[in-house]
């Protein structure tokens, strides 16, 4: 039976589970939201990846168990992103006898900070040691089968030099050539010329600005720690960036990721062995952040960037993604028959589940001032802030003239009460709560000053009453000047 293919089809090729989400999660989610058919190929199962959580540390000594765990994490992450199907490259049923039955994680070693190189003990079935044409022949079968209008993969440097990332780039480039070559039989599948090849990318100046913003926000708070106690630190905005970062001149287009930010952060949390401290931030240039196994904190950018390979034109895909904002996610498409094995990601992975308690609250979309206040402090926090300001403003107005042995005890207690209410409001509901409490204090003191003509009952024309009327709002200002690290402003919902 003939099947009708979607007009736009994106095939993403990455080296390990988690690379698709960290490197291109926003792009994949936006594409799925815009109605693009999204397929993902993963080249290895990440058997040699580092393991972050202490409760899963035993997996680091058991590559097979770690592989199964990461398969389950990948399945759950792809379901969050809205991908329609997934395949491990070694599952393509061809070229038996010419290649290993299983493509394994090659491992890596740090050549210098931020740059990886091949591990010295990579085995004969390591992905990075495979003949490029053999691996590309398998991927070319997938390309002819899916007939993508765009292929997305690692950029030439592999992000940070990981040998499997670099190999994924080489294999994908060669696969696109083989798939278009009519002289290559490939199981009788018709040749397919991929119109657009994309490389994962981040725009350099945008990334540096996001790093600076993240450093500024987190710098006002107590340090974050990895499960083993290591302090997590933000990558230096002025330092050397990974090869993912490119000048604006190499970026074809960029798109707002906020419509899918919740999906992206949820997908990141699924990769629990590899990612930590995932949390939302409603920032100018970022929607959240995450921690990696090297204790580095990096932003989840508010924009995704298209970088077309030389000779490719990403105009058609850019036009489709421009319609993603406000669109409803497209339903998962049925796999295009016949084989290779292209399985639809499952919402509930078969395997070790990611504990629900590990996931922080989902990020809120950009809102107005009142919306942000309710989100940060909750409705109860808003009401408590307002009530605290009203009560302490009223009590202070009543008692501010009270003295003991000519000591102005009343105004001292009144101002202390206002300061305490303002501090409590800021702690509960952030800057918005403090603002509400301050408005309540000013409003009630002014109202009670004129309960009767001349204000001669509670508030007089004496110096002590003027001190109260002006001192109460000053106490609120003092609460605003207290160090931000004492409070939770700006990072509610983050994980320690």
CSV table of N, CA, C and O in Angstrom, one decimal, residues 203-299:
chain,number,residue,atom,x,y,z
A,203,UNK,N,24.6,30.8,18.2
A,203,UNK,CA,25.2,32.1,17.8
A,203,UNK,C,26.1,32.6,18.9
A,203,UNK,O,25.7,32.8,20.0
A,204,UNK,N,27.4,32.9,18.5
A,204,UNK,CA,28.4,33.2,19.6
A,204,UNK,C,28.0,34.4,20.5
A,204,UNK,O,28.1,34.2,21.7
A,205,UNK,N,27.7,35.5,20.0
A,205,UNK,CA,27.4,36.7,20.8
A,205,UNK,C,26.2,36.4,21.7
A,205,UNK,O,26.1,36.9,22.8
A,206,UNK,N,25.2,35.7,21.2
A,206,UNK,CA,24.0,35.4,21.9
A,206,UNK,C,24.3,34.5,23.1
A,206,UNK,O,23.9,34.6,24.2
A,207,UNK,N,25.2,33.5,22.8
A,207,UNK,CA,25.6,32.5,23.8
A,207,UNK,C,26.4,33.2,24.9
A,207,UNK,O,26.2,33.0,26.1
A,208,UNK,N,27.3,34.1,24.6
A,208,UNK,CA,28.1,34.8,25.6
A,208,UNK,C,27.2,35.7,26.4
A,208,UNK,O,27.4,35.8,27.7
A,209,UNK,N,26.2,36.4,25.8
A,209,UNK,CA,25.3,37.2,26.6
A,209,UNK,C,24.5,36.4,27.5
A,209,UNK,O,24.2,36.8,28.7
A,210,UNK,N,24.1,35.2,27.1
A,210,UNK,CA,23.3,34.3,27.9
A,210,UNK,C,24.1,33.7,29.1
A,210,UNK,O,23.6,33.6,30.2
A,211,UNK,N,25.4,33.4,28.8
A,211,UNK,CA,26.2,33.0,29.9
A,211,UNK,C,26.4,34.1,30.9
A,211,UNK,O,26.4,33.8,32.2
A,212,UNK,N,26.6,35.3,30.5
A,212,UNK,CA,26.8,36.4,31.4
A,212,UNK,C,25.5,36.7,32.2
A,212,UNK,O,25.6,36.9,33.4
A,213,UNK,N,24.4,36.5,31.6
A,213,UNK,CA,23.1,36.7,32.3
A,213,UNK,C,22.9,35.6,33.3
A,213,UNK,O,22.5,35.8,34.5
A,214,UNK,N,23.3,34.3,33.0
A,214,UNK,CA,23.1,33.2,33.9
A,214,UNK,C,24.1,33.4,35.1
A,214,UNK,O,23.7,33.2,36.2
A,215,UNK,N,25.3,33.8,34.8
A,215,UNK,CA,26.3,34.1,35.8
A,215,UNK,C,25.8,35.1,36.8
A,215,UNK,O,26.0,35.0,38.0
A,216,UNK,N,25.2,36.2,36.3
A,216,UNK,CA,24.7,37.3,37.1
A,216,UNK,C,23.6,36.8,38.0
A,216,UNK,O,23.5,37.1,39.2
A,217,UNK,N,22.6,36.0,37.4
A,217,UNK,CA,21.5,35.6,38.2
A,217,UNK,C,21.9,34.6,39.3
A,217,UNK,O,21.5,34.8,40.4
A,218,UNK,N,22.7,33.6,38.9
A,218,UNK,CA,23.1,32.7,39.9
A,218,UNK,C,24.1,33.2,40.9
A,218,UNK,O,24.3,32.7,42.0
A,219,UNK,N,24.8,34.2,40.5
A,219,UNK,CA,25.8,34.8,41.4
A,219,UNK,C,25.3,35.5,42.6
A,219,UNK,O,26.0,35.7,43.6
A,220,UNK,N,24.0,35.8,42.6
A,220,UNK,CA,23.3,36.4,43.8
A,220,UNK,C,22.8,35.3,44.8
A,220,UNK,O,22.1,35.7,45.7
A,221,UNK,N,23.1,34.1,44.5
A,221,UNK,CA,22.6,33.0,45.4
A,221,UNK,C,23.7,32.1,45.8
A,221,UNK,O,24.8,32.1,45.3
A,222,UNK,N,23.3,31.3,46.8
A,222,UNK,CA,24.3,30.3,47.3
A,222,UNK,C,24.7,29.4,46.1
A,222,UNK,O,23.9,29.1,45.3
A,223,UNK,N,25.9,28.9,46.1
A,223,UNK,CA,26.4,28.0,45.0
A,223,UNK,C,25.5,26.7,44.9
A,223,UNK,O,25.0,26.2,45.9
A,224,UNK,N,25.4,26.3,43.7
A,224,UNK,CA,24.8,25.0,43.4
A,224,UNK,C,25.8,23.9,43.5
A,224,UNK,O,27.0,24.1,43.2
A,225,UNK,N,25.4,22.7,44.0
A,225,UNK,CA,26.3,21.6,44.1
A,225,UNK,C,25.8,20.4,43.4
A,225,UNK,O,24.6,20.1,43.3
A,226,UNK,N,26.8,19.6,42.9
A,226,UNK,CA,26.5,18.3,42.3
A,226,UNK,C,26.2,17.4,43.4
A,226,UNK,O,26.5,17.7,44.6
A,227,UNK,N,25.6,16.2,43.1
A,227,UNK,CA,25.4,15.2,44.2
A,227,UNK,C,26.6,14.8,45.0
A,227,UNK,O,26.4,14.5,46.2
A,228,UNK,N,27.8,14.9,44.4
A,228,UNK,CA,29.0,14.5,45.1
A,228,UNK,C,29.6,15.7,45.9
A,228,UNK,O,30.6,15.6,46.5
A,229,UNK,N,28.9,16.8,45.9
A,229,UNK,CA,29.3,18.0,46.6
A,229,UNK,C,30.1,19.0,45.8
A,229,UNK,O,30.4,20.1,46.3
A,230,UNK,N,30.5,18.6,44.6
A,230,UNK,CA,31.2,19.6,43.7
A,230,UNK,C,30.4,20.8,43.4
A,230,UNK,O,29.2,20.7,43.1
A,231,UNK,N,31.0,22.0,43.5
A,231,UNK,CA,30.3,23.2,43.2
A,231,UNK,C,30.2,23.3,41.7
A,231,UNK,O,31.1,23.1,40.9
A,232,UNK,N,28.9,23.6,41.3
A,232,UNK,CA,28.7,23.8,39.8
A,232,UNK,C,28.9,25.3,39.5
A,232,UNK,O,28.4,26.2,40.2
A,233,UNK,N,29.7,25.5,38.5
A,233,UNK,CA,30.0,26.9,38.1
A,233,UNK,C,29.6,27.2,36.6
A,233,UNK,O,29.7,26.3,35.8
A,234,UNK,N,29.2,28.4,36.4
A,234,UNK,CA,28.8,28.8,35.0
A,234,UNK,C,30.1,29.0,34.2
A,234,UNK,O,31.1,29.5,34.6
A,235,UNK,N,30.0,28.5,33.0
A,235,UNK,CA,31.1,28.6,32.0
A,235,UNK,C,31.4,30.1,31.8
A,235,UNK,O,30.5,31.0,31.7
A,236,UNK,N,32.7,30.5,31.8
A,236,UNK,CA,33.1,31.8,31.7
A,236,UNK,C,32.6,32.5,30.4
A,236,UNK,O,33.0,32.0,29.3
A,237,UNK,N,31.8,33.5,30.5
A,237,UNK,CA,31.3,34.2,29.2
A,237,UNK,C,32.4,34.7,28.3
A,237,UNK,O,32.2,34.8,27.1
A,238,UNK,N,33.5,35.0,28.9
A,238,UNK,CA,34.6,35.6,28.1
A,238,UNK,C,35.6,34.5,27.7
A,238,UNK,O,36.6,34.8,26.9
A,239,UNK,N,35.4,33.3,28.1
A,239,UNK,CA,36.4,32.2,27.8
A,239,UNK,C,36.2,31.6,26.4
A,239,UNK,O,35.3,32.0,25.6
A,240,UNK,N,37.0,30.6,26.2
A,240,UNK,CA,36.8,29.8,24.9
A,240,UNK,C,35.5,29.0,24.9
A,240,UNK,O,35.2,28.3,25.8
A,241,UNK,N,34.8,29.2,23.8
A,241,UNK,CA,33.5,28.4,23.6
A,241,UNK,C,33.7,27.2,22.8
A,241,UNK,O,34.8,27.0,22.1
A,242,UNK,N,32.8,26.3,22.8
A,242,UNK,CA,32.8,25.1,22.0
A,242,UNK,C,32.7,25.5,20.5
A,242,UNK,O,32.2,26.6,20.2
A,243,UNK,N,33.0,24.5,19.7
A,243,UNK,CA,32.9,24.8,18.2
A,243,UNK,C,31.4,24.9,17.8
A,243,UNK,O,31.2,25.2,16.6
A,244,UNK,N,30.5,24.7,18.7
A,244,UNK,CA,29.1,24.9,18.3
A,244,UNK,C,28.8,26.4,18.1
A,244,UNK,O,28.0,26.8,17.3
A,245,UNK,N,29.6,27.2,18.8
A,245,UNK,CA,29.4,28.7,18.8
A,245,UNK,C,30.0,29.3,17.5
A,245,UNK,O,31.2,29.1,17.3
A,246,UNK,N,29.2,29.9,16.7
A,246,UNK,CA,29.7,30.5,15.4
A,246,UNK,C,29.3,32.0,15.3
A,246,UNK,O,28.3,32.4,16.0
A,247,UNK,N,30.0,32.7,14.5
A,247,UNK,CA,29.6,34.2,14.3
A,247,UNK,C,28.2,34.2,13.7
A,247,UNK,O,27.7,33.3,13.0
A,248,UNK,N,27.5,35.4,13.9
A,248,UNK,CA,26.2,35.6,13.4
A,248,UNK,C,26.1,35.4,11.9
A,248,UNK,O,25.1,35.0,11.3
A,249,UNK,N,27.2,35.7,11.2
A,249,UNK,CA,27.3,35.6,9.7
A,249,UNK,C,27.1,34.2,9.2
A,249,UNK,O,26.7,33.9,8.1
A,250,UNK,N,27.3,33.2,10.1
A,250,UNK,CA,27.1,31.8,9.7
A,250,UNK,C,25.8,31.2,10.1
A,250,UNK,O,25.5,30.0,9.8
A,251,UNK,N,24.9,32.0,10.7
A,251,UNK,CA,23.6,31.6,11.1
A,251,UNK,C,22.6,32.0,10.1
A,251,UNK,O,22.5,33.2,9.7
A,252,UNK,N,21.8,31.0,9.6
A,252,UNK,CA,20.8,31.3,8.6
A,252,UNK,C,19.6,32.0,9.1
A,252,UNK,O,19.1,33.0,8.6
A,253,UNK,N,19.1,31.5,10.3
A,253,UNK,CA,17.9,32.1,10.9
A,253,UNK,C,17.9,31.7,12.3
A,253,UNK,O,18.6,30.7,12.8
A,254,UNK,N,17.1,32.3,13.2
A,254,UNK,CA,16.9,31.9,14.5
A,254,UNK,C,15.4,32.1,14.9
A,254,UNK,O,14.7,32.9,14.3
A,255,UNK,N,15.0,31.3,15.9
A,255,UNK,CA,13.6,31.3,16.3
A,255,UNK,C,13.4,31.2,17.8
A,255,UNK,O,14.3,30.6,18.5
A,256,UNK,N,12.4,31.8,18.3
A,256,UNK,CA,12.1,31.8,19.7
A,256,UNK,C,11.7,30.4,20.2
A,256,UNK,O,10.9,29.7,19.6
A,257,UNK,N,12.4,29.9,21.2
A,257,UNK,CA,12.2,28.6,21.7
A,257,UNK,C,11.2,28.5,22.9
A,257,UNK,O,10.8,27.5,23.3
A,258,UNK,N,10.7,29.7,23.3
A,258,UNK,CA,9.7,29.7,24.4
A,258,UNK,C,8.5,28.9,24.2
A,258,UNK,O,8.0,28.3,25.2
A,259,UNK,N,7.9,28.8,23.0
A,259,UNK,CA,6.7,28.0,22.9
A,259,UNK,C,7.0,26.5,23.2
A,259,UNK,O,6.0,25.8,23.5
A,260,UNK,N,8.2,26.0,23.2
A,260,UNK,CA,8.5,24.6,23.5
A,260,UNK,C,9.5,24.5,24.6
A,260,UNK,O,10.1,23.4,24.9
A,261,UNK,N,9.7,25.6,25.4
A,261,UNK,CA,10.7,25.5,26.5
A,261,UNK,C,10.4,24.4,27.5
A,261,UNK,O,11.3,23.7,28.0
A,262,UNK,N,9.1,24.3,27.8
A,262,UNK,CA,8.7,23.3,28.8
A,262,UNK,C,9.1,21.9,28.3
A,262,UNK,O,9.6,21.0,29.1
A,263,UNK,N,8.9,21.6,27.0
A,263,UNK,CA,9.2,20.3,26.5
A,263,UNK,C,10.7,20.1,26.5
A,263,UNK,O,11.2,19.0,26.8
A,264,UNK,N,11.5,21.1,26.2
A,264,UNK,CA,12.9,20.9,26.1
A,264,UNK,C,13.5,20.6,27.5
A,264,UNK,O,14.3,19.7,27.7
A,265,UNK,N,13.1,21.4,28.5
A,265,UNK,CA,13.5,21.2,29.9
A,265,UNK,C,13.1,19.8,30.4
A,265,UNK,O,13.8,19.1,31.1
A,266,UNK,N,11.9,19.4,30.0
A,266,UNK,CA,11.4,18.1,30.4
A,266,UNK,C,12.2,17.0,29.8
A,266,UNK,O,12.6,16.0,30.4
A,267,UNK,N,12.6,17.2,28.5
A,267,UNK,CA,13.4,16.2,27.8
A,267,UNK,C,14.8,16.1,28.5
A,267,UNK,O,15.4,15.0,28.6
A,268,UNK,N,15.4,17.3,28.8
A,268,UNK,CA,16.7,17.3,29.5
A,268,UNK,C,16.6,16.5,30.8
A,268,UNK,O,17.6,15.8,31.2
A,269,UNK,N,15.6,16.7,31.6
A,269,UNK,CA,15.5,16.0,32.8
A,269,UNK,C,15.4,14.5,32.7
A,269,UNK,O,15.8,13.7,33.6
A,270,UNK,N,14.9,14.0,31.5
A,270,UNK,CA,14.9,12.6,31.3
A,270,UNK,C,16.3,11.9,31.2
A,270,UNK,O,16.5,10.8,31.5
A,271,UNK,N,17.3,12.7,30.7
A,271,UNK,CA,18.6,12.2,30.6
A,271,UNK,C,19.4,12.4,31.9
A,271,UNK,O,20.4,13.0,32.1
A,272,UNK,N,18.8,11.7,32.9
A,272,UNK,CA,19.3,11.9,34.3
A,272,UNK,C,20.7,11.4,34.5
A,272,UNK,O,21.4,11.9,35.4
A,273,UNK,N,21.2,10.4,33.8
A,273,UNK,CA,22.6,9.9,34.0
A,273,UNK,C,23.6,11.0,33.6
A,273,UNK,O,24.7,11.0,34.1
A,274,UNK,N,23.2,11.8,32.6
A,274,UNK,CA,24.1,12.7,32.0
A,274,UNK,C,23.9,14.2,32.3
A,274,UNK,O,24.8,15.0,32.1
A,275,UNK,N,22.8,14.6,32.8
A,275,UNK,CA,22.4,16.0,33.0
A,275,UNK,C,21.9,16.2,34.5
A,275,UNK,O,21.3,15.3,35.0
A,276,UNK,N,22.3,17.3,35.0
A,276,UNK,CA,21.8,17.6,36.4
A,276,UNK,C,21.4,19.1,36.5
A,276,UNK,O,21.6,19.9,35.6
A,277,UNK,N,20.8,19.4,37.6
A,277,UNK,CA,20.4,20.8,38.0
A,277,UNK,C,19.6,21.5,36.9
A,277,UNK,O,19.9,22.7,36.6
A,278,UNK,N,18.7,20.8,36.2
A,278,UNK,CA,17.9,21.4,35.2
A,278,UNK,C,16.9,22.3,35.9
A,278,UNK,O,16.1,21.8,36.7
A,279,UNK,N,16.8,23.5,35.4
A,279,UNK,CA,15.8,24.5,36.1
A,279,UNK,C,15.4,25.6,35.1
A,279,UNK,O,16.2,25.9,34.2
A,280,UNK,N,14.2,26.1,35.2
A,280,UNK,CA,13.8,27.2,34.3
A,280,UNK,C,14.2,28.5,34.8
A,280,UNK,O,14.3,28.8,36.0
A,281,UNK,N,14.4,29.4,33.9
A,281,UNK,CA,14.6,30.9,34.2
A,281,UNK,C,13.9,31.6,33.1
A,281,UNK,O,14.2,31.4,31.9
A,282,UNK,N,13.1,32.6,33.5
A,282,UNK,CA,12.4,33.4,32.5
A,282,UNK,C,13.3,34.6,32.2
A,282,UNK,O,13.1,35.7,32.7
A,283,UNK,N,14.4,34.4,31.5
A,283,UNK,CA,15.4,35.5,31.3
A,283,UNK,C,15.3,36.1,29.9
A,283,UNK,O,14.4,35.8,29.1
A,284,UNK,N,16.2,37.1,29.7
A,284,UNK,CA,16.1,37.8,28.4
A,284,UNK,C,16.7,36.9,27.3
A,284,UNK,O,16.2,37.0,26.2
A,285,UNK,N,17.7,36.1,27.6
A,285,UNK,CA,18.3,35.3,26.5
A,285,UNK,C,18.4,33.8,26.9
A,285,UNK,O,19.1,33.1,26.2
A,286,UNK,N,17.7,33.4,27.9
A,286,UNK,CA,17.7,32.0,28.3
A,286,UNK,C,16.3,31.7,28.9
A,286,UNK,O,15.6,32.5,29.4
A,287,UNK,N,16.0,30.4,28.8
A,287,UNK,CA,14.8,29.9,29.4
A,287,UNK,C,15.1,28.9,30.5
A,287,UNK,O,14.1,28.4,31.1
A,288,UNK,N,16.3,28.6,30.8
A,288,UNK,CA,16.7,27.7,31.8
A,288,UNK,C,18.2,27.5,31.8
A,288,UNK,O,18.9,28.1,31.1
A,289,UNK,N,18.6,26.5,32.6
A,289,UNK,CA,20.0,26.1,32.6
A,289,UNK,C,20.1,24.6,33.0
A,289,UNK,O,19.1,24.0,33.5
A,290,UNK,N,21.3,24.1,32.8
A,290,UNK,CA,21.5,22.7,33.2
A,290,UNK,C,23.0,22.5,33.6
A,290,UNK,O,23.8,23.3,33.2
A,291,UNK,N,23.3,21.5,34.3
A,291,UNK,CA,24.6,21.2,34.7
A,291,UNK,C,25.1,19.9,34.0
A,291,UNK,O,24.3,19.0,33.8
A,292,UNK,N,26.3,19.9,33.6
A,292,UNK,CA,26.9,18.7,32.9
A,292,UNK,C,27.8,17.9,33.9
A,292,UNK,O,28.0,18.3,35.0
A,293,UNK,N,28.3,16.8,33.4
A,293,UNK,CA,29.1,16.0,34.3
A,293,UNK,C,30.4,16.6,34.7
A,293,UNK,O,31.1,16.1,35.6
A,294,UNK,N,30.9,17.6,33.9
A,294,UNK,CA,32.1,18.3,34.3
A,294,UNK,C,31.9,19.4,35.2
A,294,UNK,O,32.8,20.3,35.4
A,295,UNK,N,30.7,19.5,35.9
A,295,UNK,CA,30.4,20.5,36.9
A,295,UNK,C,30.2,21.9,36.2
A,295,UNK,O,30.2,22.9,37.0
A,296,UNK,N,30.0,21.9,34.9
A,296,UNK,CA,29.8,23.2,34.2
A,296,UNK,C,28.3,23.5,34.1
A,296,UNK,O,27.5,22.6,33.8
A,297,UNK,N,27.9,24.7,34.4
A,297,UNK,CA,26.5,25.1,34.2
A,297,UNK,C,26.4,25.9,32.9
A,297,UNK,O,27.2,26.8,32.7
A,298,UNK,N,25.4,25.5,32.1
A,298,UNK,CA,25.3,26.2,30.8
A,298,UNK,C,23.8,26.6,30.6
A,298,UNK,O,22.9,26.0,31.2
A,299,UNK,N,23.6,27.7,29.8
A,299,UNK,CA,22.2,28.1,29.6
A,299,UNK,C,21.4,27.3,28.6
A,299,UNK,O,22.0,26.7,27.7
